[in-house]
Structures are given as C-alpha cells and as structure tokens.
Short mmCIF file of C-alpha atoms in Angstrom, two decimals:
data_model
loop_
_atom_site.label_atom_id
_atom_site.label_comp_id
_atom_site.label_asym_id
_atom_site.label_seq_id
_atom_site.Cartn_x
_atom_site.Cartn_y
_atom_site.Cartn_z
CA MET A 1 23.63 -67.83 33.33
CA LYS A 2 25.19 -67.22 36.74
CA TYR A 3 26.98 -69.66 39.02
CA SER A 4 26.99 -69.65 42.79
CA LYS A 5 29.68 -67.72 44.64
CA ARG A 6 30.35 -70.95 46.49
CA VAL A 7 31.50 -72.84 43.41
CA SER A 8 32.99 -69.83 41.62
CA SER A 9 35.29 -69.10 44.54
CA MET A 10 36.64 -72.67 44.70
CA GLN A 11 40.18 -73.15 43.46
CA SER A 12 40.94 -75.67 40.73
CA SER A 13 43.07 -78.58 41.85
CA PRO A 14 46.70 -77.44 41.95
CA ILE A 15 47.64 -81.09 41.56
CA ARG A 16 45.81 -81.45 38.23
CA LYS A 17 45.99 -77.90 36.81
CA LEU A 18 49.06 -78.60 34.65
CA ALA A 19 47.41 -81.52 32.85
CA SER A 20 47.24 -79.67 29.52
CA PHE A 21 51.03 -79.16 29.51
CA GLU A 22 51.52 -82.84 30.28
CA GLU A 23 49.21 -83.82 27.41
CA SER A 24 51.11 -81.57 24.99
CA ALA A 25 54.43 -83.10 26.03
CA LYS A 26 53.10 -86.61 25.49
CA LYS A 27 51.64 -85.70 22.09
CA GLY A 28 55.12 -84.46 21.17
CA GLY A 29 56.52 -87.92 21.87
CA VAL A 30 58.00 -87.15 25.30
CA LYS A 31 57.68 -89.74 28.05
CA VAL A 32 56.52 -88.08 31.28
CA TYR A 33 57.41 -89.54 34.68
CA HIS A 34 54.71 -88.61 37.17
CA LEU A 35 55.94 -87.40 40.54
CA ASN A 36 52.99 -85.02 40.83
CA ILE A 37 50.19 -87.24 42.11
CA GLY A 38 49.81 -89.83 44.85
CA GLN A 39 48.72 -92.76 42.71
CA PRO A 40 50.76 -95.77 43.92
CA ASP A 41 51.96 -98.45 41.51
CA ILE A 42 51.88 -101.06 44.31
CA LYS A 43 49.56 -103.92 43.36
CA THR A 44 46.16 -103.97 45.06
CA PRO A 45 45.85 -107.16 47.15
CA LYS A 46 44.08 -109.88 45.13
CA ALA A 47 41.58 -110.49 47.93
CA PHE A 48 39.74 -107.32 46.85
CA PHE A 49 39.07 -108.59 43.33
CA LYS A 50 38.34 -112.15 44.46
CA ALA A 51 35.68 -110.94 46.89
CA ILE A 52 33.92 -109.01 44.10
CA ASN A 53 34.21 -111.90 41.65
CA ASP A 54 32.71 -114.26 44.25
CA PHE A 55 29.78 -111.91 44.94
CA ASP A 56 26.72 -113.95 43.99
CA LYS A 57 23.43 -112.09 44.30
CA GLN A 58 20.55 -111.80 41.85
CA VAL A 59 19.98 -108.12 42.69
CA LEU A 60 22.57 -105.48 43.57
CA GLU A 61 20.62 -103.73 46.32
CA TYR A 62 21.08 -100.60 48.36
CA CYS A 63 22.96 -101.38 51.54
CA SER A 64 22.74 -99.57 54.87
CA SER A 65 23.63 -95.86 54.77
CA SER A 66 26.15 -96.49 57.54
CA GLY A 67 27.90 -99.27 55.62
CA LEU A 68 27.98 -103.04 55.21
CA ASP A 69 28.17 -104.99 58.47
CA ASP A 70 31.05 -107.12 57.14
CA LEU A 71 33.10 -104.04 56.32
CA ILE A 72 32.40 -102.31 59.64
CA ASN A 73 33.33 -105.52 61.48
CA SER A 74 36.61 -105.64 59.54
CA MET A 75 37.30 -102.00 60.40
CA GLN A 76 36.71 -102.69 64.09
CA LYS A 77 39.24 -105.52 64.05
CA TYR A 78 41.73 -103.32 62.19
CA TYR A 79 41.49 -100.51 64.76
CA ASN A 80 41.88 -103.04 67.55
CA THR A 81 45.41 -103.74 66.29
CA TYR A 82 46.20 -100.08 67.13
CA ASN A 83 44.55 -100.41 70.55
CA ILE A 84 41.70 -98.19 69.37
CA LYS A 85 38.29 -99.61 70.25
CA PHE A 86 35.24 -98.58 68.24
CA SER A 87 31.77 -100.05 68.58
CA LYS A 88 29.64 -100.58 65.49
CA ASP A 89 27.67 -97.36 66.08
CA GLU A 90 30.91 -95.32 66.18
CA LEU A 91 31.88 -96.07 62.57
CA LEU A 92 30.46 -94.89 59.24
CA VAL A 93 31.54 -95.97 55.75
CA THR A 94 31.95 -93.08 53.29
CA ASN A 95 32.66 -92.50 49.62
CA GLY A 96 36.39 -92.21 50.14
CA GLY A 97 38.21 -90.08 52.68
CA SER A 98 37.06 -87.01 50.74
CA GLU A 99 33.40 -87.47 51.65
CA ALA A 100 34.42 -88.24 55.23
CA LEU A 101 36.27 -84.92 55.48
CA LEU A 102 33.42 -82.96 53.89
CA PHE A 103 30.78 -84.57 56.11
CA ALA A 104 32.85 -83.95 59.23
CA LEU A 105 33.16 -80.24 58.41
CA MET A 106 29.46 -80.00 57.56
CA ALA A 107 28.50 -81.59 60.87
CA ILE A 108 30.53 -79.32 63.16
CA CYS A 109 30.80 -75.99 61.31
CA ASP A 110 28.41 -73.24 60.26
CA PRO A 111 29.13 -70.73 57.45
CA ASP A 112 32.01 -68.37 58.39
CA ASP A 113 33.33 -70.72 61.06
CA ASN A 114 36.98 -71.72 60.72
CA VAL A 115 39.23 -74.67 61.45
CA LEU A 116 42.91 -74.53 62.35
CA VAL A 117 45.07 -76.48 59.90
CA PRO A 118 48.87 -76.76 59.78
CA GLU A 119 50.03 -75.50 56.40
CA PRO A 120 51.09 -76.83 53.97
CA PHE A 121 48.02 -79.08 53.97
CA TYR A 122 46.18 -81.46 51.65
CA THR A 123 44.90 -79.02 49.06
CA ASN A 124 41.33 -80.36 49.07
CA TYR A 125 40.93 -79.17 52.66
CA PHE A 126 40.76 -75.70 51.16
CA GLY A 127 38.30 -76.74 48.46
CA PHE A 128 36.03 -78.59 50.87
CA GLY A 129 35.99 -75.59 53.19
CA GLN A 130 35.19 -73.17 50.37
CA SER A 131 32.29 -75.34 49.17
CA ILE A 132 30.48 -74.95 52.52
CA ASN A 133 31.75 -71.45 53.43
CA VAL A 134 34.09 -72.69 56.15
CA LYS A 135 37.45 -70.97 56.37
CA ILE A 136 40.86 -72.58 56.70
CA ASN A 137 42.79 -70.82 59.46
CA PRO A 138 46.44 -71.73 58.76
CA ILE A 139 49.14 -72.66 61.26
CA THR A 140 52.29 -72.03 59.26
CA THR A 141 55.08 -74.61 59.38
CA LYS A 142 58.45 -74.42 57.63
CA ALA A 143 60.71 -76.61 55.52
CA GLU A 144 63.71 -75.67 57.65
CA ASN A 145 62.42 -77.70 60.63
CA GLY A 146 60.74 -80.49 58.72
CA PHE A 147 57.30 -78.81 58.82
CA HIS A 148 56.82 -79.60 62.50
CA LEU A 149 54.39 -77.53 64.56
CA PRO A 150 55.21 -74.14 66.09
CA SER A 151 54.80 -73.45 69.81
CA LYS A 152 51.56 -73.87 71.72
CA GLU A 153 51.38 -70.10 72.15
CA ASP A 154 51.64 -69.53 68.41
CA ILE A 155 48.81 -71.96 67.73
CA ILE A 156 46.56 -70.52 70.44
CA SER A 157 47.06 -67.04 68.96
CA LYS A 158 45.23 -68.25 65.83
CA ILE A 159 42.05 -69.21 67.72
CA ASN A 160 39.03 -66.90 67.61
CA HIS A 161 35.35 -67.17 68.54
CA ASN A 162 34.53 -68.82 65.20
CA THR A 163 37.18 -71.55 65.51
CA LYS A 164 35.53 -74.95 65.76
CA ALA A 165 38.27 -77.52 65.19
CA ILE A 166 41.86 -78.44 64.54
CA MET A 167 42.24 -80.48 61.34
CA ILE A 168 45.49 -82.31 60.66
CA SER A 169 46.82 -85.14 58.53
CA ASN A 170 49.28 -87.45 60.26
CA PRO A 171 51.51 -88.51 58.54
CA SER A 172 51.19 -85.36 56.52
CA ASN A 173 50.22 -84.94 52.91
CA PRO A 174 52.06 -83.03 51.42
CA SER A 175 55.13 -82.82 53.68
CA GLY A 176 55.55 -86.43 54.83
CA THR A 177 55.94 -85.18 58.42
CA VAL A 178 55.09 -87.61 61.21
CA TYR A 179 54.06 -85.58 64.23
CA THR A 180 55.64 -86.54 67.54
CA TYR A 181 53.79 -87.71 70.63
CA ASN A 182 54.48 -84.32 72.25
CA GLU A 183 52.93 -82.50 69.28
CA ILE A 184 49.83 -84.72 69.43
CA LYS A 185 49.55 -84.10 73.17
CA MET A 186 49.94 -80.35 72.67
CA LEU A 187 47.08 -80.21 70.16
CA SER A 188 44.98 -82.40 72.46
CA GLU A 189 45.53 -79.97 75.32
CA ILE A 190 44.57 -77.01 73.12
CA ALA A 191 41.40 -78.82 71.99
CA LEU A 192 40.42 -79.40 75.63
CA GLU A 193 41.25 -75.89 76.79
CA TYR A 194 39.37 -74.18 73.95
CA ASN A 195 36.58 -76.74 73.45
CA LEU A 196 37.60 -77.67 69.88
CA TRP A 197 37.06 -80.77 67.81
CA ILE A 198 40.03 -82.59 66.32
CA ILE A 199 39.63 -83.93 62.79
CA SER A 200 42.50 -86.39 62.39
CA ASP A 201 43.16 -87.49 58.82
CA GLU A 202 45.08 -90.75 59.27
CA VAL A 203 44.95 -92.30 55.79
CA TYR A 204 48.76 -92.73 55.71
CA ARG A 205 48.92 -94.32 59.18
CA GLU A 206 50.94 -97.35 58.05
CA PHE A 207 53.56 -95.39 56.13
CA VAL A 208 56.06 -94.44 58.84
CA TYR A 209 59.79 -94.94 58.29
CA ASP A 210 63.10 -95.11 60.15
CA ASN A 211 61.48 -96.97 63.05
CA GLN A 212 59.79 -93.76 64.13
CA GLU A 213 56.87 -94.06 66.54
CA TYR A 214 53.39 -93.08 65.43
CA THR A 215 50.66 -91.73 67.73
CA SER A 216 47.01 -91.60 66.72
CA PHE A 217 44.63 -89.11 68.32
CA GLY A 218 42.54 -92.20 68.93
CA ASN A 219 45.12 -93.21 71.56
CA ILE A 220 44.61 -90.09 73.72
CA PRO A 221 41.82 -90.98 76.22
CA GLU A 222 41.28 -87.43 77.49
CA ILE A 223 39.87 -86.29 74.12
CA TYR A 224 37.81 -89.33 73.07
CA ASP A 225 34.64 -87.22 72.97
CA ARG A 226 36.04 -84.73 70.45
CA VAL A 227 38.21 -86.80 68.08
CA ILE A 228 37.01 -87.53 64.54
CA ILE A 229 39.22 -90.00 62.68
CA ILE A 230 39.17 -89.88 58.87
CA ASP A 231 40.38 -92.97 57.06
CA SER A 232 40.54 -94.58 53.63
CA ILE A 233 41.68 -97.74 51.85
CA SER A 234 43.00 -95.75 48.88
CA LYS A 235 46.68 -95.48 49.79
CA ARG A 236 46.88 -98.13 52.50
CA TYR A 237 45.92 -100.94 50.12
CA SER A 238 46.69 -99.16 46.82
CA ALA A 239 42.98 -99.12 45.98
CA CYS A 240 42.39 -95.47 45.04
CA GLY A 241 39.63 -96.31 42.57
CA ALA A 242 37.52 -98.18 45.09
CA ARG A 243 36.49 -94.96 46.92
CA ILE A 244 35.98 -96.46 50.36
CA GLY A 245 36.63 -94.25 53.36
CA SER A 246 35.32 -93.94 56.89
CA ILE A 247 34.54 -91.66 59.80
CA ALA A 248 35.17 -92.99 63.30
CA SER A 249 34.37 -91.21 66.55
CA LYS A 250 33.49 -92.21 70.09
CA ASN A 251 31.15 -89.20 70.17
CA LYS A 252 27.92 -91.03 69.31
CA GLY A 253 26.01 -87.75 68.98
CA PHE A 254 28.39 -86.62 66.24
CA ILE A 255 28.02 -89.97 64.44
CA ALA A 256 24.23 -89.65 64.60
CA GLN A 257 24.41 -86.22 62.95
CA VAL A 258 26.73 -87.42 60.18
CA LEU A 259 24.46 -90.40 59.57
CA LYS A 260 21.82 -87.90 58.36
CA LEU A 261 24.24 -86.83 55.63
CA CYS A 262 24.98 -90.47 54.80
CA GLN A 263 21.26 -91.16 54.47
CA GLY A 264 20.96 -88.22 52.08
CA ARG A 265 23.36 -89.85 49.65
CA LEU A 266 21.71 -93.26 50.29
CA CYS A 267 24.73 -95.59 50.42
CA VAL A 268 28.28 -96.29 49.34
CA SER A 269 28.92 -98.74 46.46
CA THR A 270 28.03 -102.20 47.71
CA LEU A 271 30.56 -104.04 45.54
CA ASP A 272 33.44 -101.80 46.62
CA GLN A 273 32.50 -102.41 50.24
CA VAL A 274 32.47 -106.17 49.66
CA GLY A 275 36.03 -105.96 48.32
CA ALA A 276 37.17 -103.52 51.03
CA ALA A 277 35.99 -105.85 53.81
CA LYS A 278 38.56 -108.39 52.62
CA LEU A 279 41.29 -105.77 52.23
CA TYR A 280 41.11 -105.08 55.97
CA GLU A 281 42.08 -108.72 56.50
CA THR A 282 45.36 -108.23 54.59
CA PRO A 283 48.24 -109.77 56.61
CA ILE A 284 50.82 -107.55 58.31
CA SER A 285 53.52 -108.98 56.00
CA TYR A 286 52.00 -106.96 53.15
CA PHE A 287 52.72 -103.70 54.96
CA LYS A 288 56.26 -104.72 55.90
CA GLU A 289 57.09 -105.21 52.23
CA VAL A 290 55.30 -102.05 51.09
CA ILE A 291 56.88 -99.86 53.78
CA ALA A 292 60.36 -101.20 52.96
CA GLU A 293 59.72 -100.40 49.30
CA TYR A 294 58.55 -96.84 49.96
CA GLU A 295 61.43 -96.17 52.33
CA LYS A 296 63.87 -97.24 49.62
CA ARG A 297 62.12 -95.02 47.07
CA ARG A 298 62.16 -92.06 49.45
CA ASN A 299 65.92 -92.39 49.87
CA VAL A 300 66.49 -92.50 46.10
CA LEU A 301 64.49 -89.34 45.44
CA TYR A 302 65.70 -87.41 48.49
CA ASP A 303 69.38 -88.20 47.89
CA GLU A 304 69.20 -87.04 44.26
CA LEU A 305 67.31 -83.87 45.15
CA MET A 306 69.81 -82.90 47.83
CA LYS A 307 72.65 -82.94 45.30
CA VAL A 308 71.41 -79.58 44.01
CA ASP A 309 72.80 -76.53 45.83
CA GLY A 310 70.15 -74.43 47.55
CA VAL A 311 67.48 -77.10 48.00
CA VAL A 312 65.98 -77.03 51.52
CA CYS A 313 64.32 -80.22 52.69
CA GLU A 314 64.35 -82.43 55.77
CA LYS A 315 64.08 -86.13 54.93
CA PRO A 316 60.37 -86.95 55.42
CA SER A 317 59.51 -89.77 57.79
CA GLY A 318 56.03 -90.72 56.60
CA ALA A 319 53.43 -90.96 53.80
CA PHE A 320 55.07 -91.01 50.34
CA TYR A 321 55.69 -87.34 49.63
CA ILE A 322 58.61 -84.94 49.73
CA LEU A 323 58.03 -81.20 50.01
CA ALA A 324 61.13 -79.24 49.06
CA LYS A 325 62.03 -75.57 48.87
CA LEU A 326 63.96 -74.86 45.66
CA PRO A 327 66.37 -72.01 44.86
CA ILE A 328 63.89 -70.54 42.35
CA ASP A 329 61.25 -67.82 42.37
CA ASP A 330 58.29 -69.66 40.86
CA ALA A 331 57.76 -73.41 41.13
CA GLU A 332 54.82 -73.39 38.74
CA ASP A 333 56.97 -71.74 36.07
CA PHE A 334 59.59 -74.43 36.66
CA ALA A 335 56.98 -77.21 36.45
CA ILE A 336 55.69 -75.88 33.12
CA TRP A 337 59.26 -75.42 31.85
CA MET A 338 60.02 -79.07 32.64
CA LEU A 339 57.08 -80.11 30.46
CA GLU A 340 57.53 -77.60 27.65
CA GLU A 341 61.28 -77.00 27.39
CA PHE A 342 63.19 -79.81 29.04
CA SER A 343 63.75 -83.43 28.07
CA LYS A 344 66.62 -85.89 27.96
CA ASN A 345 66.30 -88.86 25.63
CA ASN A 346 62.71 -87.72 25.06
CA GLU A 347 61.91 -88.03 28.77
CA THR A 348 60.90 -85.50 31.42
CA VAL A 349 59.24 -85.23 34.83
CA MET A 350 55.95 -83.79 36.01
CA ILE A 351 56.01 -82.22 39.49
CA CYS A 352 53.43 -80.47 41.64
CA PRO A 353 53.94 -76.79 42.60
CA ALA A 354 53.24 -76.40 46.31
CA GLN A 355 51.62 -72.96 46.50
CA GLY A 356 48.15 -74.54 46.37
CA PHE A 357 48.91 -76.39 49.62
CA TYR A 358 48.99 -73.09 51.53
CA ALA A 359 46.26 -70.71 52.63
CA THR A 360 48.69 -67.87 53.42
CA GLU A 361 49.22 -65.78 50.30
CA LYS A 362 52.57 -66.20 48.49
CA LEU A 363 53.78 -69.06 50.69
CA GLY A 364 54.93 -72.17 48.85
CA LYS A 365 55.64 -70.29 45.64
CA ASN A 366 59.18 -71.71 45.51
CA GLU A 367 58.29 -75.19 46.79
CA ILE A 368 57.30 -78.45 45.10
CA ARG A 369 55.65 -81.64 46.25
CA LEU A 370 56.98 -84.92 44.89
CA ALA A 371 55.30 -88.31 45.26
CA TYR A 372 57.70 -91.27 45.28
CA ILE A 373 55.17 -93.72 43.89
CA LEU A 374 57.14 -95.07 40.90
CA ASN A 375 59.07 -98.35 40.83
CA GLU A 376 62.74 -97.98 41.76
CA LYS A 377 64.09 -98.12 38.20
CA ASP A 378 61.72 -95.41 36.94
CA LEU A 379 62.19 -93.36 40.10
CA ILE A 380 65.98 -93.32 39.70
CA THR A 381 65.52 -92.08 36.12
CA ALA A 382 62.94 -89.49 37.18
CA ALA A 383 65.10 -88.26 40.09
CA LYS A 384 68.10 -87.74 37.81
CA LEU A 385 65.95 -85.97 35.22
CA LEU A 386 64.58 -83.68 37.92
CA LYS A 387 68.08 -82.85 39.18
CA GLU A 388 69.40 -82.16 35.67
CA GLY A 389 66.29 -80.17 34.79
CA LEU A 390 66.57 -78.02 37.91
CA GLU A 391 70.26 -77.33 37.26
CA GLU A 392 69.55 -76.41 33.64
CA TYR A 393 66.61 -74.21 34.64
CA LEU A 394 68.74 -72.35 37.18
CA SER A 395 71.50 -71.92 34.61
CA SER A 396 69.05 -70.54 32.05
CA LYS A 397 67.71 -68.04 34.56
CA ILE A 398 71.23 -66.83 35.42
CA LYS A 399 72.04 -66.43 31.70
CA SER A 400 68.79 -64.54 31.12
CA PHE A 401 69.50 -62.26 34.10
CA ASN A 402 73.04 -61.53 32.87
CA TYR A 403 71.78 -60.87 29.36
CA LYS A 404 69.21 -58.36 30.61
CA ASN A 405 71.86 -56.61 32.74
CA ASP A 406 74.18 -56.39 29.73
CA GLU A 407 71.37 -54.84 27.70
CA LEU A 408 70.75 -52.25 30.41
CA THR A 409 74.49 -51.41 30.52
CA LEU A 410 74.63 -50.99 26.73
CA ASN A 411 71.63 -48.73 26.75
#
C-alpha cells in the first residue's frame, strides 16, 4: 500500500528521534537526565485541578467551536495586562499551540506558498508546513551574535511572489533569544511594505530574564490587521498535557476563516478549557517565582557549558533553552555517544541535536539545544555530566584521529 507524498516527506521529530537509545540506556541501569525536551518540572497551579474536580454536570457536552466563554473571557483579561485588547470575536481556543500554528498556515497559504522564518526555529514549523505543502523560507541567524536577526536588506532578499508571511517565536524556541523592539519594528515595516502576515508565536512571553524588555507584535498598532498571535498554556502554567492554545487576531475576516477549521474538528476538550480558564487567573507572584527559578537554572547550565574550550554560545535571555555550537563535527553522533558510551556513577545526559531546527542543509550539525527544565540539584549534576562527557568525547576523537594518522604513517 502507498502513502501520500505529503506524509512521506515529513521529517520525524528531531527532539524524539533518539528515544530508542535513551530506552536502551535506561534498560542497562543508567539514569538519564533529560535536557532534550521542554517538559517543565514546575508544578501546575492547583486551580486547574480544582476547577475540573468541581465541574458538576450530568452530561459532558460539546462546547462552542470557538471555545468556552469563561476561557475566552479569562484570555481577554490576560491580554489586557499586556495592553493588548481583543474582543470576544478576535479569539479562538485551539488544541494547543500546535493546532493554532497549523490552522494559521492553512488559512493564509496555498500549496507552494512560503513563509519567512528565522532559523533555527521550532522544529514543528517545518513539519506543519510539509503537511500542507507550504515551504519554510529560512532567515539564517548565528550563534556568534545570539541568534539575532540579520539586516532588513538580507530579510527582504528572501521574499518572493509566493511569500505570504513572516513566522517567528519570541522568545525563541530553540535559541532563547528575545528579539529587541527595533527587530520587532523592522519586521513590522517589512510586513507592511510587502503585504505579509505576521504569525507571532508568543508561548514563552513570560519567560524573559535580566530585566530585559519584551515587545509583542500585538503592541504595534500599524500592523493590527495582519498580526496573528499564537499562544498556549503549556509552558506558561506548566500544563503541557492540557493541550489548550489559542489564536488571536484583530483581523476579524481571518478569524472567521479559521473558525471554519475549528468547526471541522468540532471543539476543544471541555474539561481542559474549564481548568485553563482558572489558570489565566493565576496571580503575578507565580510568575515572579517561576522566572527567578528559570533564570537561576539558566545560569547553572550556561556557566558549566562555557567551561569547555570551543563552545560558542551567547547567554540566552528568554524561554528555557540554550542553543550552543560545540567544537565537534556531528552533534547527533555526540548525543548517541552520551547515551551508549558515556556514564559516570551510572548517570548520563540526553541532549537534542540542533540540525532539525534548520531548513538550510547542513546548518546546525555541530549545535545542540538544551532545556533547563530540571530542578537545580539535578541540573547541576546534569550540567557537570555534560561537560565531562563533551571533554571525554573530544579526547576520544583526538585519540582516534592520531591513531589513524599513525596507521597511515606505518603503511
């Protein structure tokens, strides 16, 4: 039996592709510290579970395709705290941020259209695009300058007649970059000049460190009609399993088109929406504690990583990821080696090779993404294991190289 070209051409998740090596390590009695995936260990606020436990209906019915009124009201109040005003008919509840991203692309792009995306980017952008025959048109950024955007001229040079949008995550997954006000303004100007949409993935909005300022595209009045904000409770409230996301846009025509897609999948889980409505009422003190915790974790991991000669990485200022260039040829080989060959006291670390976060061939081959989502004690252990593992891996490669050269000399 044959499969569609659409699904056959899709890449497997680069974040999850090393799962079999992880399972083998664990079966061998090795404890694996996970720095490869953005699953926080921060406790989900109790209000979520209480709201579900208090839900008292005889029948669990379909709800509106656009979302529960209580949840949409809570979202409106939340955005108001950022001085972003959305009316009820400018918000849609989705099955996580993933569905929001997919629906946004489906609503504005036809097959063979493309969207500009700074690379490295959230790897599922590529998968979502492939599934609907929309191409990712990469804007390459570099570790040496903290993965900030290139010049306006460089970005404009990427635009062609099939370009429909600029898609960006801010703060960035995977780099942790928080884009400056000037960068946001530059992209806004490009969108206006070339009649492009902006899909702004803002799921890490709260996670900004070092007192750095954060600018949402929702705060740029000139582009209100073309901004699509993607959001999610997954990381903000450490509720990844709830699968509640949203699309927000002041372009009511766009919202009306996406609502057709929402109607096609009927509705989002009613119970999860009931819990999510209460999450949006979480006090600001929760975020102060969580941000302080992540900032501390970032410093632990970054400081340990930078003790290794040849590592290139600017300290990230947002989200909870570090993207680092290592003095190696193949990050995937190193990741597998850490799981198969390396352990100290029966412990090792699982990392995520970064090549899958790029659309440009061969880029990211010597880079890794790390998620600092472990508690401080475990993170300190994991960071030291990673440093020792990298040093041992580099040493083994040098020995292997010298051995091969000796063999060639003897022959």
